[in-house]
């Protein structure tokens, strides 16, 4: 299954030196490899074979064609034979699509008894790809290098991971984020430069007074409300007491209004803030949860960077097992030897991460001074997961990722929210110290579908700084890395 219309273009480098017969064979081999990538269940985009490249003009034209193609999410390049890399300079300098350098060869094994000079001349990736690698490094090109045979499952998976990151970056090119209300007063980490975000990360952030949303919500029909309540009854556990609660109708009205507003504006992500709900009866909880489950990115308290991140993570995770949600480190369990993080939010956790059938309930919020909001309550399934946070450092965006294990959570009958209990790698003390030294936010994107490799590829493609906190994390080493990175980002404008 391919997700949407995104394409990855398969480029094969060569030259005229070898003669027509060899070039015909190069083309034939390359067609087979491109078709295999296209067929692979691990690669969610169409892989499109492009004619073998043998001249600088052809290379430059293809790179420019890729730049202007609405469907091209990235390029996969392979040098079957030697392709003198001066031919590639002009094209690569102009290229503004993600690049994967696939270092493979047609044959897996050396045919020991039959190998001759013709075979050697045809199968030269081992040195042809080094020439290509040199020019990419010389030009300081961001790219992913994947090494191995094209039929190897692990190799196809690694290309698939990069493909997903490229598709999320492609999605960001047309991503519009709606902010209902502004930032929560005085909160720093949810702020940032939206012009900088648009110029570096591509997405657009549009602000609206919450009254604009309230207008759309108030025009929702009773029929739309009752239809949605039928959907709730079919998907969730609901008691008759909750079904009779007028708050449920209000929640449905808000959901229908929000969806209409987002669809009409072409938005794929949004933020709310419980400090600014003029015209809305309750904080959107159920609505946010259900819209996230449909693929919308979300950030609470005006957090547009996290809304964009959650959207990108949802694009990357499409079709994979496991859910993806907005998340917040809420409170700790600090028992020695058994430390864990309770992740939750007041309401807005995505039901794609639910282990069982969510329960729909209505409860007071305790803050915000609005009516009791409806929300889905559930626990996430156990197993490996990641959290990721994007912050703005003034001169760059930093993406911080922490790997973790979601563990069983004891019953919490007095806490009616969706939640996740996890043990971060390498351990809570190290992970939290590293996260705090790196400046990671309390808001994050959580995913049981994605791995750190997805996030690393996404950071590289979007030109973001990448900080990984996993089982190899050493806090003192990480503090040095942060200092070195400051120096690098200060100087790299000249590189
Ligand atoms: Mn929050």
GROMACS .gro file of C-alpha atoms and ligand atoms in nm:
model
  496
    1UNK     CA    1   0.000   0.000   0.000
    2UNK     CA    2   0.132   0.342  -0.095
    3UNK     CA    3   0.038   0.643   0.114
    4UNK     CA    4  -0.098   0.917  -0.111
    5UNK     CA    5   0.061   1.047  -0.427
    6UNK     CA    6   0.418   1.103  -0.305
    7UNK     CA    7   0.694   0.975  -0.531
    8UNK     CA    8   1.060   0.896  -0.479
    9UNK     CA    9   1.264   0.926  -0.792
   10UNK     CA   10   1.525   0.660  -0.855
   11UNK     CA   11   1.840   0.805  -1.017
   12UNK     CA   12   2.118   0.596  -1.165
   13UNK     CA   13   2.450   0.758  -1.237
   14UNK     CA   14   2.684   0.643  -1.514
   15UNK     CA   15   2.877   0.788  -1.809
   16UNK     CA   16   2.928   0.723  -2.184
   17UNK     CA   17   3.275   0.571  -2.145
   18UNK     CA   18   3.144   0.214  -2.119
   19UNK     CA   19   2.955   0.205  -2.449
   20UNK     CA   20   2.592   0.135  -2.540
   21UNK     CA   21   2.582  -0.230  -2.443
   22UNK     CA   22   2.697  -0.166  -2.088
   23UNK     CA   23   2.460   0.128  -2.051
   24UNK     CA   24   2.172  -0.095  -2.165
   25UNK     CA   25   2.264  -0.341  -1.891
   26UNK     CA   26   2.292  -0.058  -1.635
   27UNK     CA   27   1.942   0.052  -1.730
   28UNK     CA   28   1.802  -0.301  -1.708
   29UNK     CA   29   1.955  -0.363  -1.364
   30UNK     CA   30   1.843  -0.028  -1.236
   31UNK     CA   31   1.487  -0.089  -1.353
   32UNK     CA   32   1.479  -0.412  -1.155
   33UNK     CA   33   1.604  -0.241  -0.837
   34UNK     CA   34   1.364   0.055  -0.870
   35UNK     CA   35   1.075  -0.187  -0.923
   36UNK     CA   36   1.178  -0.386  -0.615
   37UNK     CA   37   1.184  -0.071  -0.402
   38UNK     CA   38   0.849   0.031  -0.546
   39UNK     CA   39   0.700  -0.309  -0.456
   40UNK     CA   40   0.845  -0.319  -0.106
   41UNK     CA   41   0.586  -0.301   0.171
   42UNK     CA   42   0.844  -0.112   0.378
   43UNK     CA   43   0.856   0.185   0.140
   44UNK     CA   44   0.528   0.380   0.157
   45UNK     CA   45   0.588   0.602  -0.150
   46UNK     CA   46   0.587   0.516  -0.518
   47UNK     CA   47   0.942   0.466  -0.646
   48UNK     CA   48   0.975   0.604  -0.999
   49UNK     CA   49   1.257   0.494  -1.228
   50UNK     CA   50   1.430   0.777  -1.414
   51UNK     CA   51   1.652   0.735  -1.725
   52UNK     CA   52   2.019   0.658  -1.656
   53UNK     CA   53   2.216   0.981  -1.617
   54UNK     CA   54   2.530   1.020  -1.826
   55UNK     CA   55   2.572   1.395  -1.874
   56UNK     CA   56   2.583   1.708  -1.657
   57UNK     CA   57   2.289   1.860  -1.845
   58UNK     CA   58   2.070   1.557  -1.791
   59UNK     CA   59   2.154   1.560  -1.418
   60UNK     CA   60   2.085   1.931  -1.376
   61UNK     CA   61   1.758   1.905  -1.567
   62UNK     CA   62   1.641   1.614  -1.357
   63UNK     CA   63   1.724   1.791  -1.029
   64UNK     CA   64   1.532   2.097  -1.143
   65UNK     CA   65   1.241   1.881  -1.254
   66UNK     CA   66   1.243   1.721  -0.906
   67UNK     CA   67   1.242   2.063  -0.740
   68UNK     CA   68   0.936   2.176  -0.927
   69UNK     CA   69   0.742   1.849  -0.906
   70UNK     CA   70   0.452   1.859  -0.660
   71UNK     CA   71   0.466   1.484  -0.614
   72UNK     CA   72   0.841   1.428  -0.580
   73UNK     CA   73   0.919   1.388  -0.208
   74UNK     CA   74   1.282   1.288  -0.254
   75UNK     CA   75   1.554   1.131  -0.467
   76UNK     CA   76   1.730   0.797  -0.431
   77UNK     CA   77   2.064   0.799  -0.613
   78UNK     CA   78   2.286   0.504  -0.702
   79UNK     CA   79   2.604   0.493  -0.909
   80UNK     CA   80   2.588   0.154  -1.086
   81UNK     CA   81   2.915   0.237  -1.259
   82UNK     CA   82   3.155   0.523  -1.219
   83UNK     CA   83   2.991   0.863  -1.279
   84UNK     CA   84   3.247   1.143  -1.268
   85UNK     CA   85   3.107   1.371  -1.002
   86UNK     CA   86   3.190   1.705  -1.159
   87UNK     CA   87   2.883   1.625  -1.371
   88UNK     CA   88   2.674   1.628  -1.053
   89UNK     CA   89   2.785   1.963  -0.904
   90UNK     CA   90   2.541   2.186  -1.088
   91UNK     CA   91   2.240   1.963  -1.026
   92UNK     CA   92   2.313   1.887  -0.662
   93UNK     CA   93   2.379   2.254  -0.583
   94UNK     CA   94   2.030   2.336  -0.709
   95UNK     CA   95   1.852   2.038  -0.556
   96UNK     CA   96   1.605   2.124  -0.280
   97UNK     CA   97   1.448   1.783  -0.228
   98UNK     CA   98   1.569   1.520   0.025
   99UNK     CA   99   1.842   1.286  -0.102
  100UNK     CA  100   1.915   0.925  -0.014
  101UNK     CA  101   2.239   0.779  -0.144
  102UNK     CA  102   2.176   0.408  -0.193
  103UNK     CA  103   2.512   0.228  -0.191
  104UNK     CA  104   2.420  -0.110  -0.335
  105UNK     CA  105   2.507  -0.334  -0.627
  106UNK     CA  106   2.296  -0.551  -0.853
  107UNK     CA  107   2.458  -0.880  -0.760
  108UNK     CA  108   2.472  -0.977  -0.397
  109UNK     CA  109   2.762  -1.221  -0.425
  110UNK     CA  110   3.079  -1.211  -0.630
  111UNK     CA  111   3.049  -1.488  -0.896
  112UNK     CA  112   3.389  -1.626  -0.809
  113UNK     CA  113   3.427  -1.873  -1.093
  114UNK     CA  114   3.291  -1.642  -1.365
  115UNK     CA  115   3.405  -1.295  -1.270
  116UNK     CA  116   3.596  -1.120  -1.550
  117UNK     CA  117   3.687  -0.766  -1.662
  118UNK     CA  118   3.340  -0.702  -1.813
  119UNK     CA  119   3.174  -0.787  -1.484
  120UNK     CA  120   3.416  -0.560  -1.298
  121UNK     CA  121   3.346  -0.270  -1.535
  122UNK     CA  122   2.972  -0.311  -1.503
  123UNK     CA  123   2.946  -0.348  -1.126
  124UNK     CA  124   3.145  -0.057  -0.992
  125UNK     CA  125   2.928   0.092  -0.720
  126UNK     CA  126   3.200   0.016  -0.464
  127UNK     CA  127   3.409   0.294  -0.616
  128UNK     CA  128   3.149   0.486  -0.821
  129UNK     CA  129   2.946   0.560  -0.508
  130UNK     CA  130   3.258   0.686  -0.329
  131UNK     CA  131   3.307   0.945  -0.602
  132UNK     CA  132   2.943   1.050  -0.559
  133UNK     CA  133   2.985   1.055  -0.179
  134UNK     CA  134   3.286   1.282  -0.214
  135UNK     CA  135   3.099   1.548  -0.408
  136UNK     CA  136   2.801   1.531  -0.167
  137UNK     CA  137   3.040   1.582   0.126
  138UNK     CA  138   3.228   1.857  -0.059
  139UNK     CA  139   2.898   2.038  -0.120
  140UNK     CA  140   2.796   1.977   0.246
  141UNK     CA  141   2.483   1.804   0.124
  142UNK     CA  142   2.252   1.664   0.384
  143UNK     CA  143   2.165   1.308   0.280
  144UNK     CA  144   2.115   0.958   0.415
  145UNK     CA  145   2.361   0.691   0.309
  146UNK     CA  146   2.219   0.338   0.311
  147UNK     CA  147   2.462   0.053   0.244
  148UNK     CA  148   2.366  -0.302   0.151
  149UNK     CA  149   2.202  -0.531  -0.099
  150UNK     CA  150   1.868  -0.411  -0.239
  151UNK     CA  151   1.692  -0.738  -0.158
  152UNK     CA  152   1.794  -0.730   0.207
  153UNK     CA  153   1.490  -0.670   0.431
  154UNK     CA  154   1.686  -0.455   0.675
  155UNK     CA  155   1.806  -0.231   0.391
  156UNK     CA  156   1.453  -0.187   0.255
  157UNK     CA  157   1.334  -0.098   0.605
  158UNK     CA  158   1.602   0.167   0.642
  159UNK     CA  159   1.506   0.320   0.307
  160UNK     CA  160   1.145   0.302   0.423
  161UNK     CA  161   1.225   0.497   0.740
  162UNK     CA  162   1.389   0.772   0.536
  163UNK     CA  163   1.097   0.766   0.288
  164UNK     CA  164   0.856   0.836   0.572
  165UNK     CA  165   1.070   1.128   0.693
  166UNK     CA  166   1.087   1.265   0.337
  167UNK     CA  167   0.708   1.233   0.307
  168UNK     CA  168   0.658   1.423   0.634
  169UNK     CA  169   0.888   1.701   0.509
  170UNK     CA  170   0.692   1.696   0.182
  171UNK     CA  171   0.367   1.729   0.378
  172UNK     CA  172   0.512   2.025   0.572
  173UNK     CA  173   0.551   2.213   0.243
  174UNK     CA  174   0.175   2.251   0.228
  175UNK     CA  175   0.107   2.233   0.603
  176UNK     CA  176  -0.113   2.505   0.750
  177UNK     CA  177  -0.161   2.529   1.126
  178UNK     CA  178  -0.457   2.708   1.286
  179UNK     CA  179  -0.406   2.865   1.628
  180UNK     CA  180  -0.724   2.930   1.825
  181UNK     CA  181  -0.613   3.200   2.063
  182UNK     CA  182  -0.251   3.290   2.130
  183UNK     CA  183   0.019   3.146   2.348
  184UNK     CA  184  -0.053   3.075   2.716
  185UNK     CA  185   0.052   3.385   2.900
  186UNK     CA  186   0.428   3.401   2.974
  187UNK     CA  187   0.505   3.040   2.874
  188UNK     CA  188   0.843   3.047   2.696
  189UNK     CA  189   0.901   2.708   2.536
  190UNK     CA  190   0.577   2.712   2.337
  191UNK     CA  191   0.681   3.042   2.174
  192UNK     CA  192   0.915   3.086   1.880
  193UNK     CA  193   0.969   3.270   1.557
  194UNK     CA  194   0.700   3.176   1.306
  195UNK     CA  195   0.881   3.344   1.020
  196UNK     CA  196   1.186   3.137   1.102
  197UNK     CA  197   0.969   2.824   1.117
  198UNK     CA  198   0.819   2.898   0.776
  199UNK     CA  199   1.154   2.969   0.615
  200UNK     CA  200   1.333   2.667   0.767
  201UNK     CA  201   1.057   2.412   0.826
  202UNK     CA  202   0.814   2.521   0.552
  203UNK     CA  203   0.484   2.514   0.742
  204UNK     CA  204   0.258   2.819   0.792
  205UNK     CA  205   0.102   2.925   1.122
  206UNK     CA  206  -0.225   3.122   1.109
  207UNK     CA  207  -0.376   3.286   1.416
  208UNK     CA  208  -0.749   3.319   1.486
  209UNK     CA  209  -0.950   3.471   1.765
  210UNK     CA  210  -1.136   3.190   1.938
  211UNK     CA  211  -1.456   3.379   1.850
  212UNK     CA  212  -1.397   3.283   1.483
  213UNK     CA  213  -1.416   2.919   1.591
  214UNK     CA  214  -1.711   2.984   1.824
  215UNK     CA  215  -1.907   3.127   1.527
  216UNK     CA  216  -1.861   2.805   1.329
  217UNK     CA  217  -1.942   2.594   1.636
  218UNK     CA  218  -2.266   2.783   1.693
  219UNK     CA  219  -2.378   2.711   1.337
  220UNK     CA  220  -2.351   2.333   1.383
  221UNK     CA  221  -2.691   2.166   1.337
  222UNK     CA  222  -2.863   1.942   1.592
  223UNK     CA  223  -2.852   1.666   1.332
  224UNK     CA  224  -2.472   1.690   1.312
  225UNK     CA  225  -2.462   1.665   1.692
  226UNK     CA  226  -2.688   1.361   1.714
  227UNK     CA  227  -2.499   1.190   1.428
  228UNK     CA  228  -2.173   1.235   1.615
  229UNK     CA  229  -2.319   1.100   1.936
  230UNK     CA  230  -2.416   0.786   1.746
  231UNK     CA  231  -2.054   0.755   1.635
  232UNK     CA  232  -1.941   0.791   1.998
  233UNK     CA  233  -2.183   0.516   2.104
  234UNK     CA  234  -2.041   0.280   1.843
  235UNK     CA  235  -1.675   0.349   1.920
  236UNK     CA  236  -1.651   0.402   2.297
  237UNK     CA  237  -1.784   0.282   2.630
  238UNK     CA  238  -2.044   0.536   2.743
  239UNK     CA  239  -2.275   0.509   3.042
  240UNK     CA  240  -2.636   0.626   3.013
  241UNK     CA  241  -2.555   0.894   3.271
  242UNK     CA  242  -2.295   1.042   3.033
  243UNK     CA  243  -2.530   1.007   2.734
  244UNK     CA  244  -2.785   1.216   2.923
  245UNK     CA  245  -2.531   1.481   3.019
  246UNK     CA  246  -2.580   1.800   2.811
  247UNK     CA  247  -2.200   1.841   2.813
  248UNK     CA  248  -2.175   1.555   2.564
  249UNK     CA  249  -2.385   1.746   2.311
  250UNK     CA  250  -2.167   2.052   2.361
  251UNK     CA  251  -1.855   1.841   2.303
  252UNK     CA  252  -2.004   1.703   1.981
  253UNK     CA  253  -2.098   2.054   1.869
  254UNK     CA  254  -1.741   2.173   1.927
  255UNK     CA  255  -1.602   1.873   1.740
  256UNK     CA  256  -1.824   1.930   1.435
  257UNK     CA  257  -1.741   2.302   1.436
  258UNK     CA  258  -1.368   2.248   1.466
  259UNK     CA  259  -1.363   1.992   1.188
  260UNK     CA  260  -1.555   2.227   0.958
  261UNK     CA  261  -1.323   2.516   1.043
  262UNK     CA  262  -1.010   2.308   0.980
  263UNK     CA  263  -1.142   2.155   0.657
  264UNK     CA  264  -1.255   2.490   0.518
  265UNK     CA  265  -0.914   2.644   0.583
  266UNK     CA  266  -0.709   2.348   0.462
  267UNK     CA  267  -0.551   2.307   0.805
  268UNK     CA  268  -0.381   1.984   0.913
  269UNK     CA  269  -0.279   2.092   1.261
  270UNK     CA  270  -0.411   2.327   1.530
  271UNK     CA  271  -0.366   2.457   1.880
  272UNK     CA  272  -0.604   2.561   2.157
  273UNK     CA  273  -0.549   2.732   2.489
  274UNK     CA  274  -0.766   2.689   2.795
  275UNK     CA  275  -0.693   3.048   2.890
  276UNK     CA  276  -0.886   3.178   2.592
  277UNK     CA  277  -1.217   3.001   2.533
  278UNK     CA  278  -1.452   3.295   2.484
  279UNK     CA  279  -1.771   3.169   2.324
  280UNK     CA  280  -1.691   2.801   2.384
  281UNK     CA  281  -1.876   2.633   2.668
  282UNK     CA  282  -1.601   2.384   2.754
  283UNK     CA  283  -1.235   2.320   2.673
  284UNK     CA  284  -1.224   2.109   2.354
  285UNK     CA  285  -1.114   1.768   2.483
  286UNK     CA  286  -1.300   1.494   2.300
  287UNK     CA  287  -1.289   1.701   1.980
  288UNK     CA  288  -0.911   1.735   1.997
  289UNK     CA  289  -0.867   1.366   2.073
  290UNK     CA  290  -1.082   1.257   1.782
  291UNK     CA  291  -0.930   1.503   1.535
  292UNK     CA  292  -0.581   1.385   1.632
  293UNK     CA  293  -0.696   1.028   1.563
  294UNK     CA  294  -0.791   1.143   1.211
  295UNK     CA  295  -0.435   1.264   1.150
  296UNK     CA  296  -0.443   1.626   1.265
  297UNK     CA  297  -0.143   1.757   1.456
  298UNK     CA  298  -0.219   1.919   1.789
  299UNK     CA  299  -0.045   2.134   2.048
  300UNK     CA  300  -0.208   2.257   2.369
  301UNK     CA  301  -0.169   2.607   2.513
  302UNK     CA  302  -0.087   2.764   2.178
  303UNK     CA  303   0.204   2.528   2.113
  304UNK     CA  304   0.222   2.545   1.734
  305UNK     CA  305   0.569   2.383   1.710
  306UNK     CA  306   0.440   2.071   1.882
  307UNK     CA  307   0.124   2.078   1.668
  308UNK     CA  308   0.347   2.072   1.357
  309UNK     CA  309   0.565   1.799   1.506
  310UNK     CA  310   0.267   1.578   1.592
  311UNK     CA  311   0.134   1.623   1.237
  312UNK     CA  312   0.471   1.525   1.088
  313UNK     CA  313   0.495   1.226   1.321
  314UNK     CA  314   0.146   1.118   1.213
  315UNK     CA  315   0.247   1.140   0.846
  316UNK     CA  316   0.561   0.936   0.916
  317UNK     CA  317   0.361   0.677   1.112
  318UNK     CA  318   0.082   0.627   0.858
  319UNK     CA  319   0.012   0.258   0.808
  320UNK     CA  320   0.252   0.143   1.083
  321UNK     CA  321   0.141  -0.041   1.396
  322UNK     CA  322   0.102   0.178   1.705
  323UNK     CA  323  -0.042   0.521   1.767
  324UNK     CA  324   0.098   0.874   1.783
  325UNK     CA  325  -0.018   1.152   2.014
  326UNK     CA  326   0.043   1.488   2.168
  327UNK     CA  327   0.193   1.423   2.514
  328UNK     CA  328   0.316   1.594   2.825
  329UNK     CA  329   0.543   1.476   3.105
  330UNK     CA  330   0.294   1.517   3.385
  331UNK     CA  331   0.425   1.374   3.710
  332UNK     CA  332   0.694   1.130   3.834
  333UNK     CA  333   0.715   0.809   4.028
  334UNK     CA  334   1.054   0.841   4.201
  335UNK     CA  335   1.074   0.509   4.385
  336UNK     CA  336   1.443   0.408   4.379
  337UNK     CA  337   1.503   0.137   4.119
  338UNK     CA  338   1.156   0.178   3.973
  339UNK     CA  339   1.139   0.538   3.854
  340UNK     CA  340   0.884   0.623   3.586
  341UNK     CA  341   0.711   0.914   3.413
  342UNK     CA  342   0.335   0.951   3.405
  343UNK     CA  343   0.257   1.111   3.071
  344UNK     CA  344  -0.085   1.263   3.019
  345UNK     CA  345  -0.259   1.591   2.954
  346UNK     CA  346  -0.567   1.748   3.100
  347UNK     CA  347  -0.766   1.593   2.814
  348UNK     CA  348  -0.588   1.597   2.482
  349UNK     CA  349  -0.427   1.256   2.431
  350UNK     CA  350  -0.490   1.072   2.103
  351UNK     CA  351  -0.694   0.749   2.124
  352UNK     CA  352  -0.475   0.586   1.855
  353UNK     CA  353  -0.242   0.492   2.143
  354UNK     CA  354  -0.522   0.328   2.349
  355UNK     CA  355  -0.469  -0.035   2.447
  356UNK     CA  356  -0.841  -0.107   2.479
  357UNK     CA  357  -1.173   0.054   2.402
  358UNK     CA  358  -1.170   0.411   2.541
  359UNK     CA  359  -1.430   0.520   2.795
  360UNK     CA  360  -1.609   0.849   2.727
  361UNK     CA  361  -1.678   1.049   3.044
  362UNK     CA  362  -1.751   1.403   3.163
  363UNK     CA  363  -1.565   1.546   3.462
  364UNK     CA  364  -1.467   1.883   3.606
  365UNK     CA  365  -1.127   2.021   3.502
  366UNK     CA  366  -1.019   2.203   3.819
  367UNK     CA  367  -0.874   2.497   3.622
  368UNK     CA  368  -0.993   2.722   3.341
  369UNK     CA  369  -1.333   2.815   3.490
  370UNK     CA  370  -1.542   2.650   3.216
  371UNK     CA  371  -1.808   2.377   3.208
  372UNK     CA  372  -1.706   2.014   3.266
  373UNK     CA  373  -1.552   1.881   2.944
  374UNK     CA  374  -1.605   1.540   2.783
  375UNK     CA  375  -1.294   1.330   2.727
  376UNK     CA  376  -1.185   0.980   2.631
  377UNK     CA  377  -1.011   0.788   2.907
  378UNK     CA  378  -0.772   0.501   2.831
  379UNK     CA  379  -0.424   0.361   2.885
  380UNK     CA  380  -0.156   0.314   2.622
  381UNK     CA  381  -0.035  -0.037   2.544
  382UNK     CA  382   0.303  -0.145   2.685
  383UNK     CA  383   0.619  -0.169   2.475
  384UNK     CA  384   0.881   0.047   2.309
  385UNK     CA  385   0.803   0.406   2.215
  386UNK     CA  386   0.961   0.749   2.173
  387UNK     CA  387   0.889   1.105   2.273
  388UNK     CA  388   1.016   1.399   2.069
  389UNK     CA  389   1.026   1.770   2.139
  390UNK     CA  390   1.101   2.057   1.906
  391UNK     CA  391   1.229   2.384   2.050
  392UNK     CA  392   1.361   2.701   1.897
  393UNK     CA  393   1.709   2.806   2.003
  394UNK     CA  394   1.704   3.145   1.832
  395UNK     CA  395   1.931   3.046   1.542
  396UNK     CA  396   1.792   2.698   1.479
  397UNK     CA  397   1.531   2.441   1.567
  398UNK     CA  398   1.640   2.156   1.794
  399UNK     CA  399   1.470   1.818   1.788
  400UNK     CA  400   1.518   1.615   2.106
  401UNK     CA  401   1.422   1.248   2.113
  402UNK     CA  402   1.405   1.007   2.406
  403UNK     CA  403   1.350   0.634   2.366
  404UNK     CA  404   1.145   0.451   2.629
  405UNK     CA  405   0.945   0.149   2.739
  406UNK     CA  406   0.577   0.196   2.819
  407UNK     CA  407   0.498  -0.010   3.131
  408UNK     CA  408   0.184  -0.130   3.311
  409UNK     CA  409   0.019   0.142   3.512
  410UNK     CA  410  -0.154   0.070   3.844
  411UNK     CA  411  -0.521   0.173   3.863
  412UNK     CA  412  -0.579   0.546   3.928
  413UNK     CA  413  -0.954   0.564   3.995
  414UNK     CA  414  -0.939   0.930   4.093
  415UNK     CA  415  -0.766   1.051   3.772
  416UNK     CA  416  -1.010   1.052   3.480
  417UNK     CA  417  -0.767   1.123   3.191
  418UNK     CA  418  -0.590   0.922   2.922
  419UNK     CA  419  -0.238   0.840   3.036
  420UNK     CA  420   0.085   0.655   2.968
  421UNK     CA  421   0.336   0.529   3.226
  422UNK     CA  422   0.689   0.489   3.091
  423UNK     CA  423   1.050   0.428   3.181
  424UNK     CA  424   1.276   0.646   2.972
  425UNK     CA  425   1.613   0.517   2.848
  426UNK     CA  426   1.872   0.491   2.986
  427UNK     CA  427   1.696   0.565   3.316
  428UNK     CA  428   1.480   0.848   3.444
  429UNK     CA  429   1.758   1.034   3.623
  430UNK     CA  430   1.984   1.042   3.318
  431UNK     CA  431   1.707   1.097   3.064
  432UNK     CA  432   1.540   1.383   3.250
  433UNK     CA  433   1.873   1.555   3.320
  434UNK     CA  434   1.974   1.521   2.953
  435UNK     CA  435   1.633   1.644   2.834
  436UNK     CA  436   1.650   1.945   3.066
  437UNK     CA  437   2.010   2.031   2.969
  438UNK     CA  438   1.898   2.016   2.605
  439UNK     CA  439   1.606   2.249   2.682
  440UNK     CA  440   1.337   1.999   2.581
  441UNK     CA  441   0.977   2.112   2.635
  442UNK     CA  442   0.717   1.963   2.869
  443UNK     CA  443   0.508   1.908   2.555
  444UNK     CA  444   0.609   1.640   2.310
  445UNK     CA  445   0.501   1.407   2.035
  446UNK     CA  446   0.471   1.048   2.155
  447UNK     CA  447   0.474   0.749   1.921
  448UNK     CA  448   0.463   0.373   1.946
  449UNK     CA  449   0.493   0.346   1.568
  450UNK     CA  450   0.810   0.547   1.510
  451UNK     CA  451   1.172   0.490   1.612
  452UNK     CA  452   1.458   0.729   1.678
  453UNK     CA  453   1.577   0.656   1.320
  454UNK     CA  454   1.261   0.817   1.176
  455UNK     CA  455   1.323   1.126   1.386
  456UNK     CA  456   1.695   1.142   1.300
  457UNK     CA  457   1.612   1.129   0.929
  458UNK     CA  458   1.339   1.390   0.973
  459UNK     CA  459   1.576   1.622   1.162
  460UNK     CA  460   1.841   1.585   0.891
  461UNK     CA  461   1.594   1.654   0.608
  462UNK     CA  462   1.450   1.960   0.782
  463UNK     CA  463   1.793   2.095   0.878
  464UNK     CA  464   1.715   2.070   1.249
  465UNK     CA  465   1.969   1.998   1.521
  466UNK     CA  466   1.917   1.643   1.650
  467UNK     CA  467   1.972   1.536   2.011
  468UNK     CA  468   1.916   1.169   2.094
  469UNK     CA  469   1.869   1.042   2.448
  470UNK     CA  470   1.873   0.661   2.439
  471UNK     CA  471   2.033   0.373   2.628
  472UNK     CA  472   2.382   0.499   2.536
  473UNK     CA  473   2.324   0.851   2.668
  474UNK     CA  474   2.596   0.995   2.892
  475UNK     CA  475   2.499   1.330   3.043
  476UNK     CA  476   2.849   1.478   3.053
  477UNK     CA  477   2.909   1.379   2.691
  478UNK     CA  478   2.572   1.529   2.595
  479UNK     CA  479   2.657   1.857   2.765
  480UNK     CA  480   2.971   1.876   2.552
  481UNK     CA  481   2.772   1.790   2.239
  482UNK     CA  482   2.536   2.079   2.315
  483UNK     CA  483   2.829   2.320   2.350
  484UNK     CA  484   2.992   2.196   2.029
  485UNK     CA  485   2.661   2.224   1.846
  486UNK     CA  486   2.627   2.586   1.959
  487UNK     CA  487   2.963   2.654   1.800
  488UNK     CA  488   2.875   2.461   1.486
  489UNK     CA  489   2.545   2.640   1.430
  490UNK     CA  490   2.712   2.972   1.497
  491UNK     CA  491   2.977   2.904   1.232
  492UNK     CA  492   2.794   2.689   0.979
  493UNK     CA  493   2.651   2.983   0.791
  494UNK     CA  494   2.999   3.010   0.637
  495UNK     CA  495   3.029   2.644   0.540
  496LIG    MN1  496   0.031   2.144   2.847
   0.00000   0.00000   0.00000
